[in-house]
Amino acid sequence: MKKIVILLLSVVVMFGCATVYRDSEGNVVPREKIEILKTAAVKGHLAEKRFRIFVDKIYPMGMPVRTLNEDYVIEVSRDSIGMMLPYVGRLDRAPIDGRVGIEVLSPIYSYTSEPIKNGERILIETRDQTETYLVVLNIYDDGSANVNLKSNIRASIGYSGVMQLNDKFVPKRKK
């Protein structure tokens, strides 16, 4: 009897953990359709070269992974890139402004993309007054992203995060 009660309880708990997606009218939407819509949104943002990635983990070279509690972001807007990221690691020379974190808003000098399994790899080259950056973004169809940042005065560092998909995406009309 005790085994039956435990079995029934575990079945109830498993069904209670199931996620149900609903649209704006309250209708149930299948998980497969949600994945298709998410993939379409990711591909649309990448095609427009307008996207924002919120970073939630940092992978410093030779140090343990750290989870971030604040909003750090990488934003690409066609011909420019903005980065507000923490930095933990070796500096070859001190920054002129004294800030150790990465705060950049500058034009993109090179933007290339290539398909990878379940996503796209984007290589962006940019520079500010004192540094040159190579940003390698692996963005997957589910909206997750891995970022590798290389600089001429810093040790390489990695980040992971998610692409913002809840913003209003309106593709440009073809003329």
CSV table of C-alpha atoms in Angstrom, one decimal:
chain,number,residue,atom,x,y,z
A,1,MET,CA,0.0,0.0,0.0
A,2,LYS,CA,2.8,2.4,0.9
A,3,LYS,CA,4.5,1.8,-2.5
A,4,ILE,CA,1.3,2.6,-4.4
A,5,VAL,CA,0.8,5.9,-2.5
A,6,ILE,CA,4.5,6.9,-3.2
A,7,LEU,CA,4.0,5.9,-6.9
A,8,LEU,CA,0.8,8.0,-7.2
A,9,LEU,CA,2.4,10.9,-5.5
A,10,SER,CA,5.4,10.8,-7.8
A,11,VAL,CA,3.1,10.7,-10.9
A,12,VAL,CA,1.2,13.7,-9.6
A,13,VAL,CA,4.5,15.6,-9.0
A,14,MET,CA,5.7,14.8,-12.5
A,15,PHE,CA,2.5,16.0,-14.1
A,16,GLY,CA,2.6,19.2,-12.0
A,17,CYS,CA,6.1,20.0,-13.3
A,18,ALA,CA,5.0,19.9,-16.9
A,19,THR,CA,5.2,23.4,-18.6
A,20,VAL,CA,2.2,24.6,-20.5
A,21,TYR,CA,2.6,27.5,-22.9
A,22,ARG,CA,-0.3,29.7,-23.7
A,23,ASP,CA,-0.9,32.4,-26.3
A,24,SER,CA,-2.3,35.9,-25.7
A,25,GLU,CA,-5.9,34.5,-25.8
A,26,GLY,CA,-5.2,31.8,-23.3
A,27,ASN,CA,-5.1,28.9,-25.8
A,28,VAL,CA,-2.6,26.1,-25.2
A,29,VAL,CA,0.3,26.2,-27.6
A,30,PRO,CA,2.4,23.1,-28.3
A,31,ARG,CA,6.0,23.1,-27.2
A,32,GLU,CA,7.1,22.3,-30.8
A,33,LYS,CA,5.4,25.5,-32.1
A,34,ILE,CA,7.1,27.5,-29.4
A,35,GLU,CA,10.5,26.2,-30.5
A,36,ILE,CA,9.7,27.0,-34.1
A,37,LEU,CA,8.7,30.6,-33.2
A,38,LYS,CA,11.8,31.0,-31.0
A,39,THR,CA,14.1,29.8,-33.9
A,40,ALA,CA,12.4,32.1,-36.3
A,41,ALA,CA,12.9,35.1,-33.9
A,42,VAL,CA,16.6,34.3,-33.5
A,43,LYS,CA,17.1,33.9,-37.2
A,44,GLY,CA,15.2,37.2,-37.8
A,45,HIS,CA,17.4,39.1,-35.4
A,46,LEU,CA,20.6,37.7,-36.8
A,47,ALA,CA,19.5,38.5,-40.4
A,48,GLU,CA,18.8,42.1,-39.4
A,49,LYS,CA,22.1,42.3,-37.5
A,50,ARG,CA,20.1,43.7,-34.5
A,51,PHE,CA,20.2,41.7,-31.3
A,52,ARG,CA,21.0,42.0,-27.6
A,53,ILE,CA,22.6,39.2,-25.5
A,54,PHE,CA,22.2,39.3,-21.7
A,55,VAL,CA,25.3,37.7,-20.1
A,56,ASP,CA,24.8,35.5,-17.0
A,57,LYS,CA,28.1,33.6,-16.7
A,58,ILE,CA,31.7,34.6,-17.0
A,59,TYR,CA,34.5,32.1,-17.8
A,60,PRO,CA,37.9,33.7,-17.0
A,61,MET,CA,41.0,32.0,-18.2
A,62,GLY,CA,42.4,29.6,-15.6
A,63,MET,CA,39.8,30.5,-13.0
A,64,PRO,CA,36.4,29.0,-12.0
A,65,VAL,CA,33.2,30.0,-13.7
A,66,ARG,CA,31.3,32.8,-12.0
A,67,THR,CA,27.6,33.5,-12.1
A,68,LEU,CA,26.7,37.1,-12.6
A,69,ASN,CA,23.9,38.8,-10.6
A,70,GLU,CA,23.7,42.1,-12.5
A,71,ASP,CA,22.6,42.9,-16.1
A,72,TYR,CA,25.6,42.8,-18.4
A,73,VAL,CA,24.9,43.0,-22.1
A,74,ILE,CA,26.3,42.8,-25.7
A,75,GLU,CA,24.2,44.7,-28.2
A,76,VAL,CA,24.8,44.7,-32.0
A,77,SER,CA,22.9,47.3,-34.0
A,78,ARG,CA,23.8,46.9,-37.7
A,79,ASP,CA,27.0,48.9,-37.9
A,80,SER,CA,27.9,49.3,-34.2
A,81,ILE,CA,28.5,47.2,-31.1
A,82,GLY,CA,28.0,48.0,-27.5
A,83,MET,CA,29.4,45.9,-24.7
A,84,MET,CA,29.1,46.4,-21.0
A,85,LEU,CA,30.8,43.4,-19.5
A,86,PRO,CA,32.8,42.5,-16.3
A,87,TYR,CA,36.4,41.5,-16.7
A,88,VAL,CA,38.4,39.1,-14.5
A,89,GLY,CA,41.9,38.2,-15.7
A,90,ARG,CA,45.3,39.5,-16.7
A,91,LEU,CA,45.9,42.9,-18.2
A,92,ASP,CA,49.0,43.5,-20.2
A,93,ARG,CA,48.8,47.3,-19.6
A,94,ALA,CA,46.5,49.4,-17.6
A,95,PRO,CA,43.5,51.1,-19.3
A,96,ILE,CA,43.8,54.8,-19.7
A,97,ASP,CA,40.5,55.6,-18.0
A,98,GLY,CA,41.3,53.2,-15.1
A,99,ARG,CA,38.2,51.0,-15.6
A,100,VAL,CA,38.9,47.3,-15.6
A,101,GLY,CA,35.5,46.2,-17.0
A,102,ILE,CA,34.7,46.4,-20.7
A,103,GLU,CA,32.5,49.3,-21.6
A,104,VAL,CA,32.6,49.8,-25.4
A,105,LEU,CA,30.3,51.6,-27.9
A,106,SER,CA,32.1,51.6,-31.2
A,107,PRO,CA,31.6,50.9,-34.9
A,108,ILE,CA,32.0,47.4,-36.3
A,109,TYR,CA,35.0,47.1,-38.7
A,110,SER,CA,34.4,43.5,-39.7
A,111,TYR,CA,31.3,41.3,-39.4
A,112,THR,CA,31.3,37.8,-40.7
A,113,SER,CA,28.9,35.0,-40.0
A,114,GLU,CA,28.9,31.3,-40.7
A,115,PRO,CA,26.4,28.5,-39.9
A,116,ILE,CA,27.2,26.0,-37.2
A,117,LYS,CA,25.2,23.1,-35.9
A,118,ASN,CA,21.9,24.4,-34.5
A,119,GLY,CA,23.0,28.1,-34.9
A,120,GLU,CA,25.3,30.6,-36.3
A,121,ARG,CA,28.9,31.8,-35.5
A,122,ILE,CA,29.5,35.5,-35.8
A,123,LEU,CA,32.9,37.2,-35.8
A,124,ILE,CA,33.0,40.9,-35.1
A,125,GLU,CA,36.1,43.1,-35.0
A,126,THR,CA,35.9,46.5,-33.4
A,127,ARG,CA,38.2,48.9,-31.5
A,128,ASP,CA,38.0,51.9,-29.2
A,129,GLN,CA,40.7,54.5,-28.3
A,130,THR,CA,43.0,52.0,-26.6
A,131,GLU,CA,41.9,48.4,-27.5
A,132,THR,CA,41.1,46.2,-30.4
A,133,TYR,CA,38.5,43.5,-29.8
A,134,LEU,CA,37.7,40.2,-31.6
A,135,VAL,CA,34.2,39.1,-30.5
A,136,VAL,CA,33.2,35.5,-31.4
A,137,LEU,CA,29.5,34.9,-30.8
A,138,ASN,CA,28.0,31.4,-31.1
A,139,ILE,CA,24.3,31.9,-31.1
A,140,TYR,CA,22.0,28.9,-31.1
A,141,ASP,CA,18.5,28.5,-32.4
A,142,ASP,CA,17.1,28.3,-28.9
A,143,GLY,CA,18.4,31.8,-28.1
A,144,SER,CA,21.4,30.8,-26.0
A,145,ALA,CA,24.8,32.3,-26.8
A,146,ASN,CA,28.4,31.7,-26.0
A,147,VAL,CA,30.8,34.6,-26.4
A,148,ASN,CA,34.6,34.6,-26.6
A,149,LEU,CA,36.3,38.0,-26.3
A,150,LYS,CA,39.9,38.6,-27.3
A,151,SER,CA,41.7,41.9,-26.9
A,152,ASN,CA,45.2,43.2,-27.6
A,153,ILE,CA,45.8,44.2,-24.0
A,154,ARG,CA,43.7,41.6,-22.0
A,155,ALA,CA,43.7,37.8,-21.7
A,156,SER,CA,40.9,36.0,-23.6
A,157,ILE,CA,37.7,35.6,-21.7
A,158,GLY,CA,34.4,33.8,-22.3
A,159,TYR,CA,30.8,34.6,-21.4
A,160,SER,CA,27.5,32.8,-21.8
A,161,GLY,CA,24.0,34.2,-21.9
A,162,VAL,CA,20.7,34.4,-23.8
A,163,MET,CA,19.4,36.5,-26.6
A,164,GLN,CA,16.6,38.9,-25.8
A,165,LEU,CA,13.6,37.7,-27.8
A,166,ASN,CA,10.7,39.5,-26.1
A,167,ASP,CA,11.3,42.7,-27.8
A,168,LYS,CA,9.2,43.7,-30.8
A,169,PHE,CA,10.8,42.4,-34.0
A,170,VAL,CA,9.6,44.0,-37.2
A,171,PRO,CA,11.6,43.0,-40.2
A,172,LYS,CA,12.5,45.8,-42.7
A,173,ARG,CA,10.3,45.9,-45.7
A,174,LYS,CA,12.0,45.1,-49.0
A,175,LYS,CA,11.6,48.0,-51.5
